[in-house]
XYZ file of C-alpha atoms in Angstrom:
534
model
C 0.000 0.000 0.000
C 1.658 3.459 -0.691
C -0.056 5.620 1.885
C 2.124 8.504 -0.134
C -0.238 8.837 -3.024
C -3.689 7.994 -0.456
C -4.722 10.557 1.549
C -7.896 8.607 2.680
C -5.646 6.000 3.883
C -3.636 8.133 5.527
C -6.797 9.793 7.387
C -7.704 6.494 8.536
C -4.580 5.988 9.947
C -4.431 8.930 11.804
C -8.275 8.182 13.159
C -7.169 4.438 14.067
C -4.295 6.364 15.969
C -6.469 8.839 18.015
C -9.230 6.439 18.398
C -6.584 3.969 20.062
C -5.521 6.807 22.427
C -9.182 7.775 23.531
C -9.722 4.000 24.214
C -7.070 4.286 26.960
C -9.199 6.687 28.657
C -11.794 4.551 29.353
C -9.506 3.298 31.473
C -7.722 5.757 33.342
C -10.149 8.053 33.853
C -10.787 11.590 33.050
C -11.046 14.180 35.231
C -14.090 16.069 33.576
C -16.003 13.039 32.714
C -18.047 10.193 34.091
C -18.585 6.604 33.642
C -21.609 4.459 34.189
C -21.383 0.729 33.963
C -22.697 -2.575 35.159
C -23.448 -6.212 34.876
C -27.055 -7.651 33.417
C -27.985 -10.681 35.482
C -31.227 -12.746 35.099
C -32.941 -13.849 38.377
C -30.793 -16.849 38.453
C -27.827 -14.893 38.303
C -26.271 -15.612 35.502
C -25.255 -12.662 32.947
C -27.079 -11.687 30.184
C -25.747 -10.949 26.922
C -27.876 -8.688 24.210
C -29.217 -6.494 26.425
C -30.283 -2.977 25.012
C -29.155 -0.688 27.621
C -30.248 3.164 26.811
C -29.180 5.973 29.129
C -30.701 9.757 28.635
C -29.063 12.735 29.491
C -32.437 14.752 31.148
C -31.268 18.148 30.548
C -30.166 18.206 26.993
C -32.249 14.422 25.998
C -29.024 12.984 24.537
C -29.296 9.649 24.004
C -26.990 6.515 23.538
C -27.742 2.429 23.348
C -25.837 -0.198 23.500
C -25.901 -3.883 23.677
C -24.748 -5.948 26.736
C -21.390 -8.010 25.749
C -21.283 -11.890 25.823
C -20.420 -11.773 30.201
C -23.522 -9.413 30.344
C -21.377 -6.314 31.074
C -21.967 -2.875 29.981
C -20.143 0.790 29.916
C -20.789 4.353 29.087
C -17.808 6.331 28.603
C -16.969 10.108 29.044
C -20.235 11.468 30.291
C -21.025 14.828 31.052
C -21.676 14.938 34.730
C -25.084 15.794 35.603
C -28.456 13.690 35.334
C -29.299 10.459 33.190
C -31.685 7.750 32.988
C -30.788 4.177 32.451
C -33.468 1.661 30.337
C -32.498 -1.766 30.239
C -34.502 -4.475 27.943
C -34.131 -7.612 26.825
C -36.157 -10.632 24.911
C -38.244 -12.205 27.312
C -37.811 -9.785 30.477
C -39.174 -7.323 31.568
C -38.101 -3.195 30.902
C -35.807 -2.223 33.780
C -35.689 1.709 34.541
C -33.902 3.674 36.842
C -35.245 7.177 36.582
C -32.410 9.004 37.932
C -28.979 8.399 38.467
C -26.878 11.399 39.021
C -23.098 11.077 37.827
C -20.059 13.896 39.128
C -16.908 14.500 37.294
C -14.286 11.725 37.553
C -17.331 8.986 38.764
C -17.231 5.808 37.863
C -20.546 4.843 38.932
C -21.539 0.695 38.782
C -25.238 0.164 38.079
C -25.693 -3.959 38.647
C -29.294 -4.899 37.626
C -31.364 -7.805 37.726
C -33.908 -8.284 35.059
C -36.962 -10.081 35.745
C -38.539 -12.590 33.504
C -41.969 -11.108 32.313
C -43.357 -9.351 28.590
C -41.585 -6.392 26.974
C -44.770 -4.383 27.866
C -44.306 -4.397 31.272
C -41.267 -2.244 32.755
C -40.460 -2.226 36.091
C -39.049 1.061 37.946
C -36.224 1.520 40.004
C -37.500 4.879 42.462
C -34.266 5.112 44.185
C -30.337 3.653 43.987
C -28.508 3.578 47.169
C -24.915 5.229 47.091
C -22.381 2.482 46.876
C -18.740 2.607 47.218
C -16.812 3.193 43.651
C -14.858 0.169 43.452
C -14.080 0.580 39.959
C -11.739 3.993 41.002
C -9.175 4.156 43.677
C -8.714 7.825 43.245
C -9.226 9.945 46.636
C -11.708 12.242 45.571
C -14.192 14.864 46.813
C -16.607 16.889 44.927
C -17.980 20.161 45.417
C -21.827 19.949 43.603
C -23.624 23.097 42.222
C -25.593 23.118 44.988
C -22.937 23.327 47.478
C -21.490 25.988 45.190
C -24.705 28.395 44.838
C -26.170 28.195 47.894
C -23.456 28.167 50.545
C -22.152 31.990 52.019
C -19.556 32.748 50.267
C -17.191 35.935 50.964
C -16.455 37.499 47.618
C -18.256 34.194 45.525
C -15.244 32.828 45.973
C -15.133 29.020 45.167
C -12.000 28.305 46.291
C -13.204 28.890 50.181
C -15.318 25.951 49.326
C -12.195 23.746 48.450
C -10.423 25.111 51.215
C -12.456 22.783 53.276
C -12.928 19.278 51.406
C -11.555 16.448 53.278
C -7.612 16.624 53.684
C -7.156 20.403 52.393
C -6.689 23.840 53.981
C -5.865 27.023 53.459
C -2.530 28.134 52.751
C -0.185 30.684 54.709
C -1.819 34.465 54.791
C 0.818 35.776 52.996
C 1.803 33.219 50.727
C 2.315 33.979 46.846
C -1.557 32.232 45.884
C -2.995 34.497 49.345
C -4.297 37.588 47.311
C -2.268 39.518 49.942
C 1.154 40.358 47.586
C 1.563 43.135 44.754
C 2.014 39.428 42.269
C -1.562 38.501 42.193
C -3.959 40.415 44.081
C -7.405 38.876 43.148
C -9.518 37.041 45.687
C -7.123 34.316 47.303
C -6.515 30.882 45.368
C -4.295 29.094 48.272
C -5.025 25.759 49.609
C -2.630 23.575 50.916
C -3.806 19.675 50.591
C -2.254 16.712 52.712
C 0.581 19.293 54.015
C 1.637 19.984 50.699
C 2.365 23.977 49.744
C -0.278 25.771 48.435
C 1.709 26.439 44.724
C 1.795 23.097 43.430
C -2.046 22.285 42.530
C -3.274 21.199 39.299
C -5.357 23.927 38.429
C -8.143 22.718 35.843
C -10.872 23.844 34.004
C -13.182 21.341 32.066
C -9.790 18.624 32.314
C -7.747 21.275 30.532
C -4.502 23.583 31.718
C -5.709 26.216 34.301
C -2.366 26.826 36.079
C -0.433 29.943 36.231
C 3.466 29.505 35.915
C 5.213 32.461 37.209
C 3.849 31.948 40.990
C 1.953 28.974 40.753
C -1.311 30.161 41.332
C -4.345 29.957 39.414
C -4.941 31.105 35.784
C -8.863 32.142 35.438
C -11.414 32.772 37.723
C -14.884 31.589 36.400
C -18.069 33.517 38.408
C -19.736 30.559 40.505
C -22.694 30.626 38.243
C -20.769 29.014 35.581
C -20.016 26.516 37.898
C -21.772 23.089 37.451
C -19.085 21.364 40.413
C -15.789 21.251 41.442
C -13.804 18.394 41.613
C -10.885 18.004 44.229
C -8.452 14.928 43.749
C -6.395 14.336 46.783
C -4.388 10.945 46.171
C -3.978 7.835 44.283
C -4.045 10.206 40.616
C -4.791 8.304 37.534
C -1.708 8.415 34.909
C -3.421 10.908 32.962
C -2.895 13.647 35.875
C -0.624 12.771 38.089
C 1.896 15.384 37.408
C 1.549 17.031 40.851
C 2.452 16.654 44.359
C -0.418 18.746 45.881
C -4.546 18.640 44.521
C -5.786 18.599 41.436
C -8.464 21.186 41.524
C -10.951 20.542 38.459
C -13.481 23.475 37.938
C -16.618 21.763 35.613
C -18.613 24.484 33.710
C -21.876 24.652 33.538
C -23.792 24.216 29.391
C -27.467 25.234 28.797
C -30.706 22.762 28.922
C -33.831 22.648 26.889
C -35.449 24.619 29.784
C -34.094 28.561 30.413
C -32.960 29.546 33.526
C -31.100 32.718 34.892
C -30.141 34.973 37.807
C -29.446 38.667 38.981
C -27.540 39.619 42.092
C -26.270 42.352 43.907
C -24.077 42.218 46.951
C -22.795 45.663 48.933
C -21.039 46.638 51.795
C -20.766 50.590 52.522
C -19.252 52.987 55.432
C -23.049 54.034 56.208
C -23.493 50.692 57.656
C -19.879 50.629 59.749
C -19.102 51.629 63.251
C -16.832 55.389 63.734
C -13.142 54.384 64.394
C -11.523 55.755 67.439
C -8.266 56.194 67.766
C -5.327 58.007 69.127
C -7.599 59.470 71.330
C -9.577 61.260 68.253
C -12.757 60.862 66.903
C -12.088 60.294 63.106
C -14.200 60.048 60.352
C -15.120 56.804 58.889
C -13.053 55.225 56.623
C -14.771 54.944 53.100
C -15.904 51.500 51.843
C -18.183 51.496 48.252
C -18.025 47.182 47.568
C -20.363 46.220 45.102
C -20.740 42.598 43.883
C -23.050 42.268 41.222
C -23.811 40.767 38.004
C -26.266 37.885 36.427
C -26.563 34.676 34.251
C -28.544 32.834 31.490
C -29.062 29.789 30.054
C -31.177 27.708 27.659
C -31.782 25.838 24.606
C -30.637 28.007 20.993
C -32.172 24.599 19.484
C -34.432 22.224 21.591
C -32.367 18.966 22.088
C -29.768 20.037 19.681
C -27.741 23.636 20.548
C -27.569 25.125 24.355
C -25.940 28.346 25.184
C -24.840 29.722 29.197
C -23.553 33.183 29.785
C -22.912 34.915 32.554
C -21.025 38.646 34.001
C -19.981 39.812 36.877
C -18.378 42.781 38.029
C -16.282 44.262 41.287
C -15.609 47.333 42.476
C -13.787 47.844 45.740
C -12.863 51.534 46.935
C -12.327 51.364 50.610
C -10.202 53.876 53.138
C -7.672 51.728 55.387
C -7.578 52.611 59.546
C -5.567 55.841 60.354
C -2.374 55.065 61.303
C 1.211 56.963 62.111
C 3.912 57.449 59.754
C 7.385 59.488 61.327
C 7.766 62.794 58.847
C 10.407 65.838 59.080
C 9.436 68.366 61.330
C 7.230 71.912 60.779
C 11.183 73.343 60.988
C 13.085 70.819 59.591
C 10.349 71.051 56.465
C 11.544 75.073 56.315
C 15.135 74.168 56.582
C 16.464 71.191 54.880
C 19.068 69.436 56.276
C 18.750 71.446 59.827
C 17.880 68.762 62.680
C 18.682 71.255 65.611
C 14.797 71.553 66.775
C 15.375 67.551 67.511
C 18.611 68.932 70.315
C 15.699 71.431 71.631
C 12.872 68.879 72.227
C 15.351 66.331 73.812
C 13.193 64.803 76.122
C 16.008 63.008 78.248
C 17.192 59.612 78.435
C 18.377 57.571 80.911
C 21.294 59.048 82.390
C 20.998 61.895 80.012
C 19.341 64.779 80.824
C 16.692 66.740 79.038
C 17.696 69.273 76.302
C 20.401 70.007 73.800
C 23.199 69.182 76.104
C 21.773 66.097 76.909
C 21.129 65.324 73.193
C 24.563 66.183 72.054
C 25.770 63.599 75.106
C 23.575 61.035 74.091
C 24.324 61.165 70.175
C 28.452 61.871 71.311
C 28.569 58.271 72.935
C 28.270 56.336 69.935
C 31.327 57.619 68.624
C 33.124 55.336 71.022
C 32.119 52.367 69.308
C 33.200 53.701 66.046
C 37.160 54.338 67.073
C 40.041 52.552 65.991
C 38.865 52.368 62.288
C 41.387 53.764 58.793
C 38.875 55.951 57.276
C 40.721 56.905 53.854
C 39.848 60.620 52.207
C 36.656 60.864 50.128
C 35.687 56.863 51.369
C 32.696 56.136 53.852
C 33.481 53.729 56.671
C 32.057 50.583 56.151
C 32.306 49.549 59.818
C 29.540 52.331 60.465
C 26.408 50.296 61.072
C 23.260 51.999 61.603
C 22.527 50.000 65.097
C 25.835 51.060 66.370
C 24.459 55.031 65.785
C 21.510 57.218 68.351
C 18.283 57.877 66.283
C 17.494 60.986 65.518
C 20.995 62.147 65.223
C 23.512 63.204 62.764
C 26.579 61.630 61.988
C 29.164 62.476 59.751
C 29.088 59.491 57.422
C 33.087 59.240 56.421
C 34.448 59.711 59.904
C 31.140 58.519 61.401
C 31.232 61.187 64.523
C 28.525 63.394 65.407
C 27.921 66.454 63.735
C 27.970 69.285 66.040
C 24.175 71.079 66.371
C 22.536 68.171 64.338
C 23.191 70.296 61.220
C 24.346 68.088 58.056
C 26.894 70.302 56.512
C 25.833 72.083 53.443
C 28.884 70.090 51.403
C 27.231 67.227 52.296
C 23.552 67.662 51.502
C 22.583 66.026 48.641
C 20.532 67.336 46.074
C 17.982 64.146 44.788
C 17.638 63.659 48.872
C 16.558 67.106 49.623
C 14.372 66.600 46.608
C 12.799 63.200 48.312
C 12.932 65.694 51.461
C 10.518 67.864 50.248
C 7.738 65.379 49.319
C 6.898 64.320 52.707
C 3.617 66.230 53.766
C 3.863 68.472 56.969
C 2.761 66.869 60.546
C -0.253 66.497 61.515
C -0.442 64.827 64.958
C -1.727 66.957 68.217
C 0.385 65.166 70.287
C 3.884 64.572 68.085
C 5.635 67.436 66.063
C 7.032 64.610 63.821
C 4.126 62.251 62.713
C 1.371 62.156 60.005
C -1.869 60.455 61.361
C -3.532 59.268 58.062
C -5.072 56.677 56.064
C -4.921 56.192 52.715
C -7.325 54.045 49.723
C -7.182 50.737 48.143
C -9.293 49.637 45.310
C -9.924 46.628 43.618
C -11.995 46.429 40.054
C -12.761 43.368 38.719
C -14.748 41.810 35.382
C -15.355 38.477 34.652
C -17.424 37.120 32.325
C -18.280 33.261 30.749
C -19.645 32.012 27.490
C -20.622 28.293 26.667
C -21.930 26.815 23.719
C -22.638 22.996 23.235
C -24.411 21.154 20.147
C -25.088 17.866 19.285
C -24.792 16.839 15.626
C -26.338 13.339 16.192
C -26.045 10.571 18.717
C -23.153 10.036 17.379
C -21.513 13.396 17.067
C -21.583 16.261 19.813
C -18.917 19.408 20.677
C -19.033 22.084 23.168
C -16.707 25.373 23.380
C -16.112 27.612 26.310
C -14.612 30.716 26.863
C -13.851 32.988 30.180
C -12.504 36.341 30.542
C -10.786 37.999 33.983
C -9.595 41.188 34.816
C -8.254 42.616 37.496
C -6.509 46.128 38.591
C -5.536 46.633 42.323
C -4.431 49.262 44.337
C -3.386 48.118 47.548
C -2.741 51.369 50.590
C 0.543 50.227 52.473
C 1.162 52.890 54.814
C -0.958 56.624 55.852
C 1.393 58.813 53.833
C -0.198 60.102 50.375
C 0.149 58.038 46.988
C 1.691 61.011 45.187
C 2.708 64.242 45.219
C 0.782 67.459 43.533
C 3.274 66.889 40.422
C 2.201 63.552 40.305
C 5.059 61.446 41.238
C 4.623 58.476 43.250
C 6.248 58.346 46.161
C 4.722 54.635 47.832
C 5.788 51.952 45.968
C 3.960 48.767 46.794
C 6.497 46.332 47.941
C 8.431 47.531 44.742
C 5.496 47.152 42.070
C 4.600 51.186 41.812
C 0.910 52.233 40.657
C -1.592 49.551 40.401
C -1.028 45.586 39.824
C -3.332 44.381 36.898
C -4.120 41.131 36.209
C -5.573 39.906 32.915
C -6.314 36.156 32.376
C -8.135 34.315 29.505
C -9.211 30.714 29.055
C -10.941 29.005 25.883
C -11.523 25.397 25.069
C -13.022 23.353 21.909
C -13.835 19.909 23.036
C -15.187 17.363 20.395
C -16.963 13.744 20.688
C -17.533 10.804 18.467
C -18.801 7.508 18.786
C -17.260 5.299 16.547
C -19.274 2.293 18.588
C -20.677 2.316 21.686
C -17.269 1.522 23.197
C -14.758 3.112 20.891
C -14.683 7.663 20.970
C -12.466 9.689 19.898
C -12.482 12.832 22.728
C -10.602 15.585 21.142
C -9.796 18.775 23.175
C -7.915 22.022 22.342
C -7.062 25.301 25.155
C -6.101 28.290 25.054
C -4.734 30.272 28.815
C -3.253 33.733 28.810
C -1.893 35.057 32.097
């Protein structure tokens, strides 16, 4: 055969080869999926070959049959999780039905029957199936259902508290690098910490495909909890196909539209009106501001009954809150009108210890570090490197090549330097009743965030069926790290956070394409291709 000059050939190569590889994952099993399967036994019990076995998804009515192999066993491969019923019949028994059966991601979920001998008109109903153990998976697994997910208090609509407390997970250190808390990511907190492990290891997921951010180790995208059909949390004993990571895999399901259409509005809010006066430094201060506003909606629903479904949903943030006043140390009213003059500090000497009050006492008490500075080679022109700041009296002056004190507190004019008594200048003028050197203030953080999700699924035929997803996530913060002012009436900025200056954005994007087919009941090709942005 010359597969060179036979392109069909060659496509049915490449199908054998992908088809081969999906087979495998009947096997170890998917993350985003479900399996249902079972044995057929006659009263007797002894299996039951031929069965029809039909199972219904009851949202979107997709179907699929098969026939019961030769040892009366039966399987349904990569299922979307949600609801099904299962029909069983057979010549000479009766109909079985179970009505319900309701299937997570990552389930393998056994349905044993027993048919009983009777006609094919009469079908006999199954009203309820007890849980059982899922001996057909080892995996250590819990799952967070769409219940759980809308209907539990949640601060922010944050899924990940909801994680946070599954069976053998926690969450991580405050100020860890997934906490929210640093100028690297500061959206809503994605740290849990499972079996002990750190909280920057996870398998982040979303609809079995990459969700990981690789910088920090956080997450990538953020989907609003209304696109959330469950949450799956793997703990131990992964399956080949994931078991790339020593802490969870974390596996966010999205919710797809039904024949039936169904929506929701919201609007959460927090404001200052509501919030107690601060008092502090024995002041009555106005309230810190707080405008938080949570709000946003959903909708879902058939495009084409049984064939095309379509979910949306938005949601928007907006955080400006004022932080508690607190003290920051500033230059003086005087030192403010003369740069590089500290002498008001000799005047206000307070004492200390066996020093007494004013500038005598000051010059006494900044003198007697220079005693622990002696016996050093200071070279012309070259700063003593021995000079350590603990080894030196705050709030006094010291020469910095010889490292004695400068008589009157006064840094000598040769030795002012120009970008410093620029810096100088930027500090605001004191404000405390109490301190001629400290700023009482507080200052504003801010936090604007827009996320939004779009699914479509549609079913060419029984056989045929693909779904794609899309989310968007933005975020600019501005976090307040100390009273003194952002920036100056020219506009500089004058706080850096941490080192990050201005605001620390955030902009994340996720898209899949995920494609079925059914060669046989048995044999699919699942094809999936993502896209992540972070």
């Amino acid at each position: 055969m010359n597969l060179k000059n036979s392109p069909r050939q060659l496509l049915y190569l490449f199908l054998l080869i992908i088809a081969s590889t999906s087979t495998a994952r009947i096997t170890a099993q998917s993350t985003s999926t479900a399996d249902i399967l079972g044995n057929v036994t006659d009263p007797m019990g002894a299996s039951v070959p031929g069965v029809t076995v039909t199972l219904t998804n009851l949202d979107t009515q997709d179907s699929r049959s098969l026939t019961t192999d030769g040892s009366g066993s039966y399987v349904f491969p990569n299922l979307n999780p949600g609801r099904y019923k299962l029909v069983l019949a057979g010549t000479g028994f009766s109909s079985l039905s179970v009505p319900e059966v309701v299937v997570a991601a990552g389930d393998r979920r056994r349905l044993d029957e027993q048919l009983k001998i009777g006609g094919a008109t009469e079908t006999i109903e199954i009203s309820s199936v007890a849980p059982v153990l899922q001996t057909d998976s080892s995996a250590i697994a819990s799952t967070v259902t769409e219940k759980a997910v809308q209907d539990l208090p949640l601060n922010g609509r944050n899924y990940i508290q909801l994680v946070q407390i599954t069976a053998g997970a926690n969450e991580g250190t405050n100020n860890g690098l997934a906490s929210g808390n640093r100028p690297d990511d500061r959206r809503q907190s994605s740290s849990i910490s499972v079996n002990g492990q750190s909280d920057i290891i996870n398998n982040q997921e979303i609809d079995g495909l990459d969700n990981n951010e690789r910088i920090i180790g956080s997450i990538g995208v953020r989907p609003s909890i209304d696109s959330i059909a469950e949450v799956r949390i793997l703990t131990n004993s992964y399956t080949a196909d994931i078991g790339r990571s020593a802490g969870a895999v974390v596996n966010i399901i999205t919710k797809s539209g039904t024949n039936t259409y169904h929506g929701s509005i919201y609007e959460y809010f927090r404001n200052d009106e509501l919030n107690a006066y601060a008092f502090q430094f024995g002041q009555h201060f106005k309230k810190p501001e707080l405008r938080q506003n949570q709000f946003g909606g959903s909708l879902g629903g058939p495009i084409f009954k049984d064939k095309t479904f379509f979910f949306g949903d938005v949601e928007f943030f907006r955080l400006i809150a004022g932080t508690n006043f607190s003290v920051a140390n500033v230059p003086t009213a005087y030192e403010h009108n003369n740069p590089g003059d500290f002498s008001d500090t000799r005047t206000n000497f307070a004492g200390s210890g066996t020093y007494v009050a004013g500038p005598a006492g000051f010059d006494a008490y900044c003198a007697s570090a220079n005693a622990s500075l002696t016996g050093y080679t200071v070279g012309s022109g070259t700063v003593n490197p021995n000079i350590t700041p603990t080894a030196q009296k705050n709030g006094c002056v010291y020469d910095k090549y010889s490292g004695q004190y400068v008589a009157g507190n006064v840094v000598p004019v040769s030795q002012r330097d120009k970008a410093g008594l620029l810096y100088f200048s930027l500090y605001p003028l004191p404000n405390s009743p109490t301190n001629t050197g400290q700023y009482i203030g507080n200052r504003k953080r801010n936090q604007f965030s827009t996320v939004w999700d779009v699914r479509l699924d549609h079913r060419f035929s029984d056989r045929d069926s693909i779904f794609g997803r899309y989310t968007n996530n933005d975020v600019s913060s501005l976090a307040a790290t100390s009273p003194l002012p952002v920036t100056t009436a020219a506009g500089m900025t004058i706080d850096p956070q941490s080192g990050f200056a201005g605001s620390a954005p955030g902009l994340a994007r996720n898209g899949q394409i995920n494609y079925t087919h059914a060669f046989t009941p048995r044999l699919l090709l699942n094809a999936s291709v993502g896209y992540l942005f972070v």
